GROMACS .gro file of C-alpha atoms in nm:
model
  394
    1MET     CA    1   9.199  10.362   9.401
    2THR     CA    2   8.853  10.221   9.433
    3ASN     CA    3   8.706   9.994   9.693
    4SER     CA    4   8.677   9.720   9.432
    5ILE     CA    5   9.004   9.534   9.382
    6ARG     CA    6   9.070   9.578   9.011
    7SER     CA    7   9.312   9.382   8.795
    8PRO     CA    8   9.481   9.454   8.458
    9PHE     CA    9   9.550   9.082   8.417
   10VAL     CA   10   9.197   8.972   8.342
   11SER     CA   11   8.883   9.068   8.152
   12HIS     CA   12   8.617   9.277   8.322
   13SER     CA   13   8.405   8.970   8.396
   14LYS     CA   14   8.698   8.774   8.535
   15GLU     CA   15   8.806   9.074   8.741
   16PHE     CA   16   8.509   9.030   8.972
   17SER     CA   17   8.570   8.656   8.984
   18LEU     CA   18   8.919   8.733   9.113
   19ILE     CA   19   8.779   8.969   9.375
   20HIS     CA   20   8.523   8.720   9.501
   21LYS     CA   21   8.765   8.429   9.493
   22TYR     CA   22   9.046   8.585   9.693
   23PHE     CA   23   8.943   8.914   9.848
   24ASN     CA   24   8.574   8.908   9.930
   25LEU     CA   25   8.512   8.641  10.192
   26PRO     CA   26   8.166   8.720  10.336
   27ALA     CA   27   8.205   8.502  10.645
   28ILE     CA   28   8.503   8.707  10.755
   29GLN     CA   29   8.418   9.047  10.610
   30ARG     CA   30   8.174   9.140  10.888
   31SER     CA   31   7.913   9.341  10.702
   32ASN     CA   32   7.801   9.465  11.043
   33SER     CA   33   8.146   9.601  11.127
   34PRO     CA   34   8.119   9.918  11.342
   35TYR     CA   35   8.097  10.240  11.142
   36THR     CA   36   8.095  10.060  10.801
   37ASN     CA   37   7.806  10.177  10.585
   38LEU     CA   38   7.935  10.014  10.265
   39GLY     CA   39   8.230   9.780  10.227
   40ILE     CA   40   8.404   9.623   9.929
   41GLY     CA   41   8.231   9.599   9.590
   42ASP     CA   42   8.140   9.957   9.492
   43ASP     CA   43   8.331  10.264   9.375
   44CYS     CA   44   8.404  10.373   9.731
   45ALA     CA   45   8.370  10.242  10.082
   46LEU     CA   46   8.139  10.446  10.305
   47LEU     CA   47   8.213  10.494  10.674
   48GLU     CA   48   7.993  10.654  10.940
   49ILE     CA   49   8.204  10.802  11.219
   50PRO     CA   50   8.059  10.949  11.542
   51ASN     CA   51   8.134  11.315  11.611
   52ASP     CA   52   8.353  11.234  11.912
   53THR     CA   53   8.573  10.992  11.717
   54LEU     CA   54   8.887  11.046  11.509
   55ILE     CA   55   9.009  10.827  11.222
   56ALA     CA   56   9.380  10.739  11.219
   57ILE     CA   57   9.511  10.656  10.869
   58SER     CA   58   9.849  10.515  10.770
   59THR     CA   59  10.001  10.368  10.453
   60ASP     CA   60  10.297  10.133  10.418
   61THR     CA   61  10.455   9.976  10.110
   62LEU     CA   62  10.668   9.662  10.106
   63VAL     CA   63  10.875   9.590   9.795
   64GLU     CA   64  11.047   9.265   9.697
   65HIS     CA   65  11.427   9.276   9.740
   66ARG     CA   66  11.389   9.586   9.959
   67HIS     CA   67  11.163   9.464  10.240
   68PHE     CA   68  11.152   9.090  10.178
   69LEU     CA   69  11.358   8.837   9.984
   70VAL     CA   70  11.264   8.660   9.662
   71ASN     CA   71  11.079   8.333   9.729
   72THR     CA   72  10.945   8.455  10.063
   73ASP     CA   73  10.628   8.261  10.141
   74PRO     CA   74  10.320   8.468  10.040
   75ALA     CA   75  10.167   8.405  10.383
   76ASP     CA   76  10.476   8.556  10.544
   77ILE     CA   77  10.458   8.858  10.315
   78ALA     CA   78  10.094   8.913  10.410
   79TYR     CA   79  10.178   8.870  10.777
   80LYS     CA   80  10.461   9.122  10.781
   81ALA     CA   81  10.282   9.376  10.561
   82PHE     CA   82   9.984   9.362  10.795
   83MET     CA   83  10.184   9.390  11.119
   84VAL     CA   84  10.403   9.670  10.986
   85SER     CA   85  10.092   9.865  10.890
   86ILE     CA   86   9.888   9.828  11.209
   87SER     CA   87  10.198   9.907  11.415
   88ASP     CA   88  10.143  10.271  11.316
   89LEU     CA   89   9.789  10.253  11.452
   90ALA     CA   90   9.926  10.108  11.775
   91ALA     CA   91  10.165  10.403  11.806
   92MET     CA   92   9.874  10.646  11.778
   93GLY     CA   93   9.663  10.453  12.028
   94ALA     CA   94   9.400  10.369  11.766
   95THR     CA   95   9.177  10.063  11.743
   96PRO     CA   96   9.240   9.894  11.404
   97ARG     CA   97   8.922   9.890  11.189
   98TRP     CA   98   8.978   9.880  10.812
   99VAL     CA   99   9.238   9.813  10.546
  100SER     CA  100   9.272   9.885  10.174
  101LEU     CA  101   9.511   9.675   9.966
  102ALA     CA  102   9.709   9.774   9.656
  103LEU     CA  103   9.880   9.468   9.514
  104THR     CA  104  10.141   9.478   9.235
  105LEU     CA  105  10.217   9.135   9.088
  106PRO     CA  106  10.453   9.025   8.808
  107ARG     CA  107  10.202   8.756   8.706
  108LEU     CA  108   9.879   8.595   8.817
  109ASP     CA  109   9.956   8.297   9.039
  110ASP     CA  110   9.664   8.117   9.199
  111LEU     CA  111   9.875   7.946   9.463
  112TRP     CA  112  10.045   8.274   9.558
  113LEU     CA  113   9.715   8.464   9.576
  114ASN     CA  114   9.550   8.188   9.775
  115ARG     CA  115   9.823   8.175  10.042
  116PHE     CA  116   9.850   8.554  10.060
  117SER     CA  117   9.476   8.620  10.084
  118LEU     CA  118   9.406   8.341  10.334
  119GLN     CA  119   9.676   8.473  10.565
  120LEU     CA  120   9.553   8.830  10.528
  121PHE     CA  121   9.196   8.735  10.613
  122LYS     CA  122   9.305   8.529  10.911
  123LEU     CA  123   9.478   8.839  11.045
  124LEU     CA  124   9.181   9.061  10.967
  125ASP     CA  125   8.961   8.814  11.151
  126ALA     CA  126   9.196   8.798  11.449
  127TYR     CA  127   9.203   9.178  11.481
  128ASP     CA  128   8.835   9.230  11.398
  129MET     CA  129   8.921   9.436  11.089
  130GLN     CA  130   8.760   9.466  10.746
  131LEU     CA  131   8.903   9.487  10.393
  132ILE     CA  132   8.712   9.774  10.231
  133GLY     CA  133   8.888   9.822   9.897
  134GLY     CA  134   9.201   9.824   9.689
  135ASP     CA  135   9.356   9.777   9.348
  136THR     CA  136   9.582   9.537   9.157
  137THR     CA  137   9.828   9.601   8.877
  138LYS     CA  138  10.112   9.429   8.694
  139GLY     CA  139  10.472   9.501   8.786
  140PRO     CA  140  10.751   9.406   9.028
  141LEU     CA  141  10.606   9.250   9.343
  142ALA     CA  142  10.495   9.513   9.594
  143ILE     CA  143  10.225   9.534   9.859
  144THR     CA  144  10.072   9.857   9.985
  145LEU     CA  145   9.831   9.858  10.276
  146THR     CA  146   9.637  10.160  10.394
  147VAL     CA  147   9.502  10.097  10.741
  148GLN     CA  148   9.245  10.300  10.930
  149GLY     CA  149   9.161  10.296  11.297
  150THR     CA  150   8.947  10.491  11.540
  151LEU     CA  151   9.014  10.665  11.869
  152PRO     CA  152   8.836  10.916  12.092
  153LYS     CA  153   8.913  11.282  12.029
  154ASP     CA  154   9.199  11.431  12.233
  155THR     CA  155   9.358  11.093  12.306
  156ALA     CA  156   9.596  11.054  12.010
  157LEU     CA  157   9.957  10.977  12.105
  158LYS     CA  158  10.113  11.249  11.888
  159ARG     CA  159  10.492  11.277  11.867
  160SER     CA  160  10.464  11.649  11.934
  161ASN     CA  161  10.300  11.596  12.275
  162ALA     CA  162  10.616  11.492  12.462
  163LYS     CA  163  10.679  11.709  12.769
  164ASP     CA  164  10.992  11.831  12.944
  165GLY     CA  165  11.080  11.581  13.216
  166ASP     CA  166  10.881  11.295  13.062
  167ALA     CA  167  11.014  10.947  13.128
  168ILE     CA  168  11.093  10.757  12.807
  169PHE     CA  169  10.971  10.397  12.799
  170LEU     CA  170  11.038  10.119  12.552
  171SER     CA  171  10.843   9.795  12.514
  172GLY     CA  172  11.006   9.456  12.467
  173THR     CA  173  11.365   9.439  12.344
  174ILE     CA  174  11.542   9.597  12.048
  175GLY     CA  175  11.798   9.473  11.798
  176ASN     CA  176  11.669   9.116  11.760
  177SER     CA  177  11.522   9.178  11.416
  178ALA     CA  178  11.832   9.356  11.283
  179LEU     CA  179  12.059   9.075  11.398
  180GLY     CA  180  11.810   8.820  11.266
  181LEU     CA  181  11.831   8.980  10.922
  182LYS     CA  182  12.208   8.958  10.941
  183MET     CA  183  12.176   8.590  11.020
  184ILE     CA  184  11.940   8.542  10.724
  185THR     CA  185  12.159   8.721  10.471
  186ASP     CA  186  12.482   8.623  10.646
  187VAL     CA  187  12.617   8.973  10.599
  188LEU     CA  188  12.915   8.873  10.812
  189ASN     CA  189  13.026   8.636  10.536
  190ASP     CA  190  13.135   8.838  10.234
  191GLU     CA  191  13.128   8.532  10.009
  192ILE     CA  192  12.758   8.463  10.052
  193ASN     CA  193  12.546   8.421   9.739
  194ILE     CA  194  12.210   8.598   9.778
  195HIS     CA  195  12.033   8.332   9.566
  196HIS     CA  196  12.152   8.063   9.805
  197VAL     CA  197  12.035   8.274  10.097
  198GLU     CA  198  11.686   8.301   9.947
  199GLN     CA  199  11.664   7.928   9.875
  200ASP     CA  200  11.802   7.844  10.219
  201LEU     CA  201  11.539   8.064  10.382
  202VAL     CA  202  11.263   7.868  10.210
  203SER     CA  203  11.397   7.542  10.350
  204GLN     CA  204  11.443   7.695  10.696
  205ARG     CA  205  11.091   7.838  10.723
  206ASN     CA  206  10.933   7.551  10.916
  207LEU     CA  207  11.227   7.531  11.156
  208ILE     CA  208  11.205   7.905  11.224
  209LEU     CA  209  10.829   7.880  11.273
  210ASP     CA  210  10.868   7.588  11.513
  211THR     CA  211  11.125   7.784  11.712
  212PHE     CA  212  10.965   8.127  11.719
  213LEU     CA  213  10.589   8.106  11.691
  214PRO     CA  214  10.507   7.877  11.985
  215ILE     CA  215  10.651   8.146  12.210
  216HIS     CA  216  10.516   8.456  12.040
  217HIS     CA  217  10.191   8.355  11.872
  218ILE     CA  218   9.909   8.103  11.895
  219ASP     CA  219   9.996   8.044  11.531
  220ILE     CA  220  10.112   8.264  11.247
  221ALA     CA  221   9.764   8.401  11.194
  222LYS     CA  222   9.663   8.486  11.550
  223PRO     CA  223   9.750   8.773  11.784
  224GLN     CA  224  10.008   8.710  12.049
  225SER     CA  225   9.845   8.541  12.346
  226GLU     CA  226  10.132   8.581  12.586
  227HIS     CA  227  10.473   8.738  12.602
  228VAL     CA  228  10.789   8.577  12.729
  229THR     CA  229  11.055   8.802  12.875
  230ALA     CA  230  11.406   8.779  12.738
  231SER     CA  231  11.535   8.638  13.068
  232ASN     CA  232  11.277   8.357  13.073
  233LEU     CA  233  11.318   8.289  12.704
  234ASN     CA  234  11.691   8.227  12.736
  235LYS     CA  235  11.693   8.006  13.046
  236ASN     CA  236  11.679   7.683  12.847
  237HIS     CA  237  11.853   7.797  12.529
  238THR     CA  238  12.153   8.004  12.641
  239ASN     CA  239  12.401   7.758  12.492
  240ASP     CA  240  12.196   7.652  12.189
  241LEU     CA  241  12.336   7.876  11.918
  242GLY     CA  242  12.119   7.726  11.643
  243TRP     CA  243  11.801   7.781  11.843
  244MET     CA  244  11.899   8.140  11.924
  245ILE     CA  245  11.979   8.221  11.560
  246ASN     CA  246  11.642   8.085  11.447
  247TRP     CA  247  11.469   8.289  11.717
  248LEU     CA  248  11.644   8.603  11.588
  249LYS     CA  249  11.541   8.521  11.231
  250GLY     CA  250  11.184   8.481  11.352
  251SER     CA  251  11.204   8.825  11.513
  252TYR     CA  252  11.273   8.972  11.171
  253LEU     CA  253  11.024   8.763  10.974
  254TYR     CA  254  10.734   8.774  11.221
  255PRO     CA  255  10.718   9.107  11.407
  256LYS     CA  256  10.429   9.174  11.644
  257ALA     CA  257  10.250   9.510  11.643
  258GLN     CA  258  10.191   9.633  11.998
  259VAL     CA  259   9.822   9.712  11.950
  260GLU     CA  260   9.717   9.608  12.301
  261LEU     CA  261   9.983   9.828  12.456
  262GLY     CA  262   9.894  10.127  12.238
  263LEU     CA  263   9.533  10.110  12.354
  264ALA     CA  264   9.639  10.067  12.718
  265ILE     CA  265   9.865  10.374  12.726
  266ARG     CA  266   9.633  10.598  12.524
  267GLU     CA  267   9.497  10.770  12.835
  268ILE     CA  268   9.832  10.774  13.017
  269ALA     CA  269  10.117  10.852  12.777
  270ASN     CA  270  10.189  11.191  12.622
  271SER     CA  271  10.355  11.076  12.299
  272ALA     CA  272  10.451  10.757  12.119
  273ILE     CA  273  10.614  10.615  11.808
  274ASP     CA  274  10.665  10.264  11.677
  275ILE     CA  275  11.023  10.149  11.623
  276SER     CA  276  11.041  10.072  11.252
  277ASP     CA  277  11.361  10.248  11.142
  278GLY     CA  278  11.555  10.197  11.465
  279LEU     CA  279  11.524  10.361  11.807
  280ALA     CA  280  11.796  10.614  11.724
  281SER     CA  281  11.603  10.745  11.426
  282ASP     CA  282  11.248  10.712  11.559
  283LEU     CA  283  11.309  10.869  11.901
  284ASN     CA  284  11.468  11.158  11.716
  285HIS     CA  285  11.131  11.212  11.543
  286ILE     CA  286  10.972  11.267  11.884
  287CYS     CA  287  11.250  11.513  11.968
  288ALA     CA  288  11.205  11.705  11.642
  289SER     CA  289  10.826  11.719  11.674
  290SER     CA  290  10.824  11.821  12.040
  291GLY     CA  291  11.125  12.054  12.032
  292LEU     CA  292  11.295  11.860  12.312
  293SER     CA  293  11.605  11.648  12.350
  294ALA     CA  294  11.608  11.291  12.477
  295ASN     CA  295  11.867  11.170  12.726
  296VAL     CA  296  11.906  10.794  12.690
  297ILE     CA  297  12.099  10.576  12.937
  298LEU     CA  298  12.273  10.314  12.724
  299ASP     CA  299  12.299  10.056  13.001
  300SER     CA  300  11.921  10.072  13.049
  301LEU     CA  301  11.844   9.969  12.691
  302PRO     CA  302  11.645   9.642  12.682
  303ILE     CA  303  11.872   9.417  12.475
  304SER     CA  304  11.799   9.046  12.496
  305GLN     CA  305  12.053   8.793  12.614
  306THR     CA  306  11.994   8.609  12.288
  307PHE     CA  307  12.107   8.918  12.095
  308LYS     CA  308  12.416   8.958  12.312
  309SER     CA  309  12.512   8.591  12.300
  310VAL     CA  310  12.478   8.553  11.923
  311TYR     CA  311  12.640   8.889  11.851
  312GLU     CA  312  12.939   8.810  12.070
  313LYS     CA  313  12.983   8.463  11.921
  314ARG     CA  314  12.966   8.596  11.564
  315ASN     CA  315  13.178   8.908  11.634
  316ILE     CA  316  13.470   8.797  11.847
  317ASN     CA  317  13.641   9.137  11.841
  318HIS     CA  318  13.325   9.344  11.874
  319THR     CA  319  13.314   9.670  12.066
  320LYS     CA  320  13.035   9.787  12.293
  321GLU     CA  321  12.979  10.075  12.052
  322GLU     CA  322  12.918   9.832  11.763
  323LEU     CA  323  12.669   9.631  11.969
  324PHE     CA  324  12.478   9.944  12.073
  325SER     CA  325  12.487  10.073  11.715
  326LEU     CA  326  12.316   9.765  11.571
  327ALA     CA  327  12.055   9.753  11.848
  328LEU     CA  328  11.975  10.125  11.815
  329SER     CA  329  11.979  10.168  11.438
  330GLY     CA  330  11.893   9.827  11.290
  331GLY     CA  331  11.517   9.882  11.277
  332ASP     CA  332  11.223   9.646  11.222
  333ASP     CA  333  11.166   9.610  11.597
  334TYR     CA  334  10.803   9.733  11.591
  335GLN     CA  335  10.812   9.796  11.964
  336LEU     CA  336  10.657  10.113  12.106
  337CYS     CA  337  10.864  10.399  12.242
  338PHE     CA  338  10.650  10.638  12.446
  339THR     CA  339  10.682  10.919  12.698
  340VAL     CA  340  10.485  10.972  13.019
  341ASP     CA  341  10.488  11.216  13.307
  342ASN     CA  342  10.781  11.120  13.529
  343GLY     CA  343  10.547  11.073  13.825
  344LEU     CA  344  10.367  10.792  13.640
  345LYS     CA  345  10.670  10.565  13.602
  346ASP     CA  346  10.551  10.324  13.869
  347ASP     CA  347  10.208  10.305  13.705
  348ILE     CA  348  10.370  10.210  13.374
  349VAL     CA  349  10.574   9.935  13.539
  350ILE     CA  350  10.255   9.796  13.693
  351LEU     CA  351  10.078   9.818  13.356
  352GLY     CA  352  10.359   9.623  13.193
  353LYS     CA  353  10.318   9.344  13.447
  354GLN     CA  354   9.942   9.340  13.394
  355LEU     CA  355   9.987   9.309  13.017
  356ASN     CA  356  10.284   9.074  13.054
  357ILE     CA  357  10.485   9.308  12.831
  358PRO     CA  358  10.831   9.421  12.949
  359LEU     CA  359  10.832   9.803  12.971
  360THR     CA  360  11.169   9.966  13.040
  361CYS     CA  361  11.245  10.328  13.129
  362ILE     CA  362  11.547  10.428  12.918
  363GLY     CA  363  11.578  10.800  12.996
  364ASN     CA  364  11.403  11.136  13.002
  365MET     CA  365  11.295  11.419  12.773
  366LYS     CA  366  11.467  11.752  12.843
  367LYS     CA  367  11.451  12.113  12.727
  368SER     CA  368  11.740  12.190  12.497
  369ASN     CA  369  11.856  12.433  12.233
  370VAL     CA  370  11.890  12.137  11.998
  371ALA     CA  371  11.625  11.870  11.950
  372GLU     CA  372  11.836  11.555  11.950
  373VAL     CA  373  11.894  11.220  12.118
  374CYS     CA  374  12.189  11.217  12.360
  375TYR     CA  375  12.338  10.897  12.498
  376PHE     CA  376  12.497  10.847  12.839
  377HIS     CA  377  12.718  10.569  12.974
  378ASP     CA  378  12.845  10.553  13.334
  379GLY     CA  379  12.714  10.905  13.390
  380ASP     CA  380  12.907  11.057  13.099
  381LYS     CA  381  12.785  11.162  12.758
  382TYR     CA  382  12.869  10.890  12.507
  383GLU     CA  383  12.921  10.970  12.140
  384LEU     CA  384  12.765  10.724  11.899
  385ILE     CA  385  12.756  10.759  11.521
  386LEU     CA  386  12.413  10.624  11.437
  387SER     CA  387  12.166  10.632  11.153
  388GLY     CA  388  11.829  10.466  11.117
  389PHE     CA  389  11.704  10.268  10.820
  390ASP     CA  390  11.731  10.466  10.495
  391HIS     CA  391  11.452  10.375  10.251
  392PHE     CA  392  11.654  10.509   9.956
  393SER     CA  393  11.998  10.369  10.037
  394SER     CA  394  12.143  10.105   9.808
   0.00000   0.00000   0.00000
């Protein structure tokens, strides 16, 4: 990969026209971006990093049919690819700085590229980031972003840094995205036609945006300006099933990386991870890396009233185990799970109020012969058969 965005679709001369038209917007690119010696347009980007600074690097790939449906708006694809990627930086406590883009397209489509690139640059502008390179090729639609961020040495929120006795905290609520995806694909209806689902989603987009974004974003391109707790969110919509379903769909389509929180806990927390594959799977990564077990109190899990209401109305004979299973293993939450010294629990609660982000203590890390997540209900160990998102499942 080079830091010029190259394309097999066009001649060499038109290649640079494509770059300048869609992916080299000088007004937004910030040539004076911190630490950037040379940005897009040469064989490599050049970065100058101070000796006391670390670079955090993460790569994520989103593939059509696997991570988003056919006919998904290009702006929405750019939005989700971006948020999914910088969520990893948030989990490490890094300040987002740069991104490289590898774009695989079945064909050249000016309208598609225009909507995708405009949304991407709006997000880069909102987060003060810079596109420094990438590549394009022909093939089934896929987007790969490599994001880089910076953080002071010895402050990274490594999974392996969890300590015995640490309190486990979780931001926001979990399960909304998983249930939202079920509402989009109507998995509960075995007769659904996936083509109709995809077409229906296109027609629903504006309604979902009108429902979800005024609460969670200034607009689709801007960072979240304020958070609304689940209790406040549901006061006026408890009985509006259509509104709640659209809100859940929005949770899946428009996740929000917890960058502000990651920076705020960098000097306080011992370890962290973002919830991409489901809390059950991702918290287990902290256990495996730190050699500890996690004791989670099921009744303390932050599950929104919207999730409970819609789930109960769509699953009349549901069990508590089934509800917990979806919330814990559905994935795509992009909340932060982190551990802190038990004596700092009150400080974390205060921090959550200052940031207007719900932060819930869900259990503790413990020494154990087996590094695993254990669940408790009414004081007793509770057996749940759970699995996180499997990237290679059918």
